[in-house]
Short mmCIF file of C-alpha atoms in Angstrom, two decimals:
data_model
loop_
_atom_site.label_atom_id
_atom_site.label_comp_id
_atom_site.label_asym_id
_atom_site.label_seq_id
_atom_site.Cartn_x
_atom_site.Cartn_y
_atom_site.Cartn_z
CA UNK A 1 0.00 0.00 0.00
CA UNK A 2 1.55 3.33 -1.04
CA UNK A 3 2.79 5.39 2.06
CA UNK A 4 2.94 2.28 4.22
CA UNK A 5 6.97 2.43 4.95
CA UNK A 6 6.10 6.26 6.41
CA UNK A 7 3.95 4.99 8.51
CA UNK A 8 5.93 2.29 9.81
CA UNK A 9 8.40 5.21 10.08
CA UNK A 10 6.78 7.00 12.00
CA UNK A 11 5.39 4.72 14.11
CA UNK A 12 8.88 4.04 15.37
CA UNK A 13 9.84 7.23 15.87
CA UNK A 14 7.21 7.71 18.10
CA UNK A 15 7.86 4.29 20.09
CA UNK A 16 11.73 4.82 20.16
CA UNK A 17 10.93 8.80 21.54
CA UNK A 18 8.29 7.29 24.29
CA UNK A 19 10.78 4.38 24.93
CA UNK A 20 13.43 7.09 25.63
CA UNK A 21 10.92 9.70 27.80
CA UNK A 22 10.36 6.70 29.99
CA UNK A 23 14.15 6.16 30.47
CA UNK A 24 15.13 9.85 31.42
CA UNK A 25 11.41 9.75 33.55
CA UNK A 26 12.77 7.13 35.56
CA UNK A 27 16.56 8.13 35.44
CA UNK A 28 18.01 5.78 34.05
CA UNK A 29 19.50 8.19 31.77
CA UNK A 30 20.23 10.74 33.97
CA UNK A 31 20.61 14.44 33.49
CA UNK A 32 24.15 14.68 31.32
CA UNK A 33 23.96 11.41 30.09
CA UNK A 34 25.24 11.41 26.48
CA UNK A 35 24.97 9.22 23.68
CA UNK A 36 24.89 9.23 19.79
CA UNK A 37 22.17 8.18 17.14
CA UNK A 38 24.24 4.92 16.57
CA UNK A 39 24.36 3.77 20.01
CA UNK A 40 20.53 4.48 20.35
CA UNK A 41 20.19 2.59 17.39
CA UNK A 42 22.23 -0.22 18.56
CA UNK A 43 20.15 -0.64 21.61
CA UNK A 44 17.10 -0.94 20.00
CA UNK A 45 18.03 -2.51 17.13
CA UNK A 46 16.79 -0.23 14.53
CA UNK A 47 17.65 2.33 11.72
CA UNK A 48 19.47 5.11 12.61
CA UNK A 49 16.29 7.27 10.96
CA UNK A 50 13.60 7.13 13.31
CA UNK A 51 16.11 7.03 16.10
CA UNK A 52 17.51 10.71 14.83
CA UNK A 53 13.82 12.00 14.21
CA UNK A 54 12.65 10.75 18.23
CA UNK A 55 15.85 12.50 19.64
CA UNK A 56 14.98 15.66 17.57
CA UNK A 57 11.38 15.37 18.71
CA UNK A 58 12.85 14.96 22.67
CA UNK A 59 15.40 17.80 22.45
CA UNK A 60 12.00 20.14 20.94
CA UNK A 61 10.31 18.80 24.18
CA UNK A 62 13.04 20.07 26.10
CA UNK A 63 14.16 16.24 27.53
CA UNK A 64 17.60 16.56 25.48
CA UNK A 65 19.90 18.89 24.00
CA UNK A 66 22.12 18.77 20.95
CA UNK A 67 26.14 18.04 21.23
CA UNK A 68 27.79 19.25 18.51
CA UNK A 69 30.10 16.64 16.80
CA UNK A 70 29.04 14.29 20.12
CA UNK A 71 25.26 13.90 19.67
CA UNK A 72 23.09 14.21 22.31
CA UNK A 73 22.72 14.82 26.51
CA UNK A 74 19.89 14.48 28.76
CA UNK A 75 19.22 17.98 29.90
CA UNK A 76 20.07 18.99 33.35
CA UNK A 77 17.65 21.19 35.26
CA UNK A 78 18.57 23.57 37.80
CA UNK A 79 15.95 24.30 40.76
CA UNK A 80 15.75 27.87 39.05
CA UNK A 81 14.49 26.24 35.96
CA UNK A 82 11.98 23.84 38.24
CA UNK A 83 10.74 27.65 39.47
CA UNK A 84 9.83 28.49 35.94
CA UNK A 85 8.41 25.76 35.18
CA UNK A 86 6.01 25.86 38.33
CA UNK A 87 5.66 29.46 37.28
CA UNK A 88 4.16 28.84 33.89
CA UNK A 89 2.06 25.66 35.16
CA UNK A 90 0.54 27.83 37.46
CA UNK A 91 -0.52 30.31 34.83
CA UNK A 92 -1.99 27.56 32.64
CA UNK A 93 -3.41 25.40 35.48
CA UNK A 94 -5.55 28.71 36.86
CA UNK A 95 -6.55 29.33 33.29
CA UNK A 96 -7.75 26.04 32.96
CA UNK A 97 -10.05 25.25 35.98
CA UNK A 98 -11.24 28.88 36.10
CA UNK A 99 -12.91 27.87 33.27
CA UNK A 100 -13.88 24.20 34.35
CA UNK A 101 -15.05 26.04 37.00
CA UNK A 102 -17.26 28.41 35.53
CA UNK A 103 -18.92 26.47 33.28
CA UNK A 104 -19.48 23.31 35.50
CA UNK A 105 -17.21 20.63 34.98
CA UNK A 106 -19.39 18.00 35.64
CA UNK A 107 -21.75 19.14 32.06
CA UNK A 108 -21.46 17.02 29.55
CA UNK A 109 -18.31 15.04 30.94
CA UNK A 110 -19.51 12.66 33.76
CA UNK A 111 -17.25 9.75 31.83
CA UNK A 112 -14.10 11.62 31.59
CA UNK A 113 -14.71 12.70 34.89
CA UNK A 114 -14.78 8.96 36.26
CA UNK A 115 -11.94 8.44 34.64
CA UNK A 116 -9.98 10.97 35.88
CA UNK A 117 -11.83 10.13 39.28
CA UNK A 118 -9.79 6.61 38.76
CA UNK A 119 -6.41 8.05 37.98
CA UNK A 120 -6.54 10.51 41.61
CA UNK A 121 -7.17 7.45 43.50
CA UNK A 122 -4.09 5.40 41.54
CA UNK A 123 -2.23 8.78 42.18
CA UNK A 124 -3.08 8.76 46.20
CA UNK A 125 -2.02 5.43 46.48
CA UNK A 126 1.59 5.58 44.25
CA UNK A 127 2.37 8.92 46.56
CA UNK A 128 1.53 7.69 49.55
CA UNK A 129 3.22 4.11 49.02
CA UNK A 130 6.37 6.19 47.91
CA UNK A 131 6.17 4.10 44.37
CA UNK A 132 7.57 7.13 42.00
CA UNK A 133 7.48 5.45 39.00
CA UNK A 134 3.72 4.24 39.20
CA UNK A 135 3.36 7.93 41.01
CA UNK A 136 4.68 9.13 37.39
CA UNK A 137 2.65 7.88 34.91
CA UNK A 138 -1.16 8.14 36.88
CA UNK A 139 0.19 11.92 37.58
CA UNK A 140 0.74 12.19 33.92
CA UNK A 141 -2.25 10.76 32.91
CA UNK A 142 -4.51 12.66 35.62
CA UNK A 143 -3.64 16.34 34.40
CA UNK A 144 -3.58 15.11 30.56
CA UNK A 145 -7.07 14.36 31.20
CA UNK A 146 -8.30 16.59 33.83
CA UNK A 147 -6.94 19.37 31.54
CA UNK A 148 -8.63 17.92 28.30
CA UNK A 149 -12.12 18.36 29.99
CA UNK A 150 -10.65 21.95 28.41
CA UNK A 151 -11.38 20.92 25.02
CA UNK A 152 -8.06 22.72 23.61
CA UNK A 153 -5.42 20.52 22.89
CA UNK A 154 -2.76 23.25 22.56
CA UNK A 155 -3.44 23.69 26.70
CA UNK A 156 -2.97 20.09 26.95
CA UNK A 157 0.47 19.62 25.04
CA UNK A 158 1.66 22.42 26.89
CA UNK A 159 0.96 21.19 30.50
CA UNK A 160 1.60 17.54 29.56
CA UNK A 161 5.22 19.08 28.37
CA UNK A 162 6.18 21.33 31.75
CA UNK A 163 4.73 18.27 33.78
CA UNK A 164 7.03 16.12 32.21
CA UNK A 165 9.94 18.38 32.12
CA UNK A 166 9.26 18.85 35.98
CA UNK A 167 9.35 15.24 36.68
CA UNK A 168 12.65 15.38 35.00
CA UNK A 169 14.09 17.86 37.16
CA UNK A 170 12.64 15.98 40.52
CA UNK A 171 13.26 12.40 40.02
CA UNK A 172 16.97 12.58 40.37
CA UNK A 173 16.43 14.39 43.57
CA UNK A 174 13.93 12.10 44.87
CA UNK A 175 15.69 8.58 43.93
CA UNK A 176 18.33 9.74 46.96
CA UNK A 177 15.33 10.82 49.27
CA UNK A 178 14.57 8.10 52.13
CA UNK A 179 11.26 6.31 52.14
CA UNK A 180 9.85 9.11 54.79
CA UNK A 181 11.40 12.49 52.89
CA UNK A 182 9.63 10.75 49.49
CA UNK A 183 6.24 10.22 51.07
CA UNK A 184 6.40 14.02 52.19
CA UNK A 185 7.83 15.52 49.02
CA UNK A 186 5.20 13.30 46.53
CA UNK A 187 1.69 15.83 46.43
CA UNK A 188 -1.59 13.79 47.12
CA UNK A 189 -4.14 15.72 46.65
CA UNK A 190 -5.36 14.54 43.06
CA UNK A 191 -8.77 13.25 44.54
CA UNK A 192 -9.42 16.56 46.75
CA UNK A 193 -8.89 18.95 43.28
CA UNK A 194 -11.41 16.24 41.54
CA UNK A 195 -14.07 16.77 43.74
CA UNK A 196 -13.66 20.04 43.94
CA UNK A 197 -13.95 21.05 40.40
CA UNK A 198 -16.88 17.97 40.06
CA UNK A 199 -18.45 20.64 42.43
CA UNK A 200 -17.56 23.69 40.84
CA UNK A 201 -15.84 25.15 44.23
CA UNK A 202 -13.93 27.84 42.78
CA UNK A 203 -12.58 28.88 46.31
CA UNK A 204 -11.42 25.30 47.01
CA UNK A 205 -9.95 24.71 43.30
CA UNK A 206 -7.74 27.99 44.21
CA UNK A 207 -6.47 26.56 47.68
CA UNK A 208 -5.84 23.17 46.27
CA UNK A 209 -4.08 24.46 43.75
CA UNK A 210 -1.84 27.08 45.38
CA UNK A 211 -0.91 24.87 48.05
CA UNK A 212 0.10 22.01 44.99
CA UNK A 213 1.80 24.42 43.36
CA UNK A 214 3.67 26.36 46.92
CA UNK A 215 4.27 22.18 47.65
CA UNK A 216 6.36 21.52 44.79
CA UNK A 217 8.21 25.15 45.33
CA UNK A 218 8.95 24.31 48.90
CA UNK A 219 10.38 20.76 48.69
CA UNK A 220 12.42 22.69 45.52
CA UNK A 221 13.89 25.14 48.26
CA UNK A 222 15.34 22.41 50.45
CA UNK A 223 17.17 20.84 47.90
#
């Protein structure tokens, strides 16, 4: 069928990038790791093609950067980058359920809403358990969908992308964290935000929110 080898193509690409996310996500390449488009290859026994196009797509996402003559490195993040990045999530995330909030969350979207209802509770139990990388991809999955209740995908791509980026920075720092300094530095409060908006509690959604947000900036400080 005409076209079929792009799609193959591409199809790869996008496996070998999410293959890769999930290794820096979990640092086991971590920040200043480098490597080259042949060794990715090697490892994954594929083309050197959709290997180049996924790291090109990562480094755009902000995951890698570009070594000239040397390929590429897992970015490093500094806690004043984790500040920005908390900065323009809050921006976006008060944009977002303002308007949840104003036009009632719960119209029209009582099936996303379970679903998102499902991912808090998976959430609660990774954070409070202390299991980061399960804690990792219901988080992910909870604001991806709790966001697309939005109905603009742009918004979504762009919090999906600082959420990840911010998991990047923190992971590092919370692999050397004991058992008790994890527990307190992982945010719970998925559930309390989904019944809040379910409710349309625009007062609540603002206190869950700023005290997510002043979490993640205060664990940051102690670093």
């Amino acid at each position: 069928m005409p076209g079929s080898g792009a799609v193959t193509r591409n199809t790869l690409r996008q496996q070998i990038a999410d293959a890769l996310r999930d290794e820096v996500l979990a640092a086991r390449l971590p920040p200043g790791t480098e490597f080259t488009v042949k060794q990715i290859a090697e490892k994954y026994e594929v083309s050197a093609t959709p290997v180049r196009e996924a790291l090109v797509d990562l480094s755009a996402q902000g995951l890698l950067e570009s070594v000239q003559h040397r390929g590429f490195r897992v970015r490093t993040y500094s806690v004043e980058d984790f500040r920005g990045m908390v900065e323009a999530r809050v921006l976006v995330v008060d944009g977002i359920f303002r308007r949840l909030v104003e036009r009632g969350a719960a119209v029209g979207s009582a099936e996303p809403l379970v679903s998102v209802r499902r991912r808090a509770e998976e959430a609660r139990r990774a954070a409070r358990s202390g299991s980061l990388d399960i804690l990792i991809g219901y988080d992910l999955r909870f604001w991806r969908e709790l966001s697309g209740l939005v109905g603009n995908t742009y918004i979504t791509e762009f919090l999906h992308r600082i959420r990840v980026q911010c998991w990047v920075f923190s992971v590092p720092h919370l692999q050397k964290a004991t058992a008790a300094e994890m527990r307190r530095a992982l945010w719970d409060g998925h559930g309390e935000l989904v019944d809040a908006v379910t409710r349309s509690d625009a007062r609540e959604v603002r206190r869950i929110v700023h005290a997510y947000n002043q979490h993640g900036l205060d664990w940051a400080a102690g670093l």
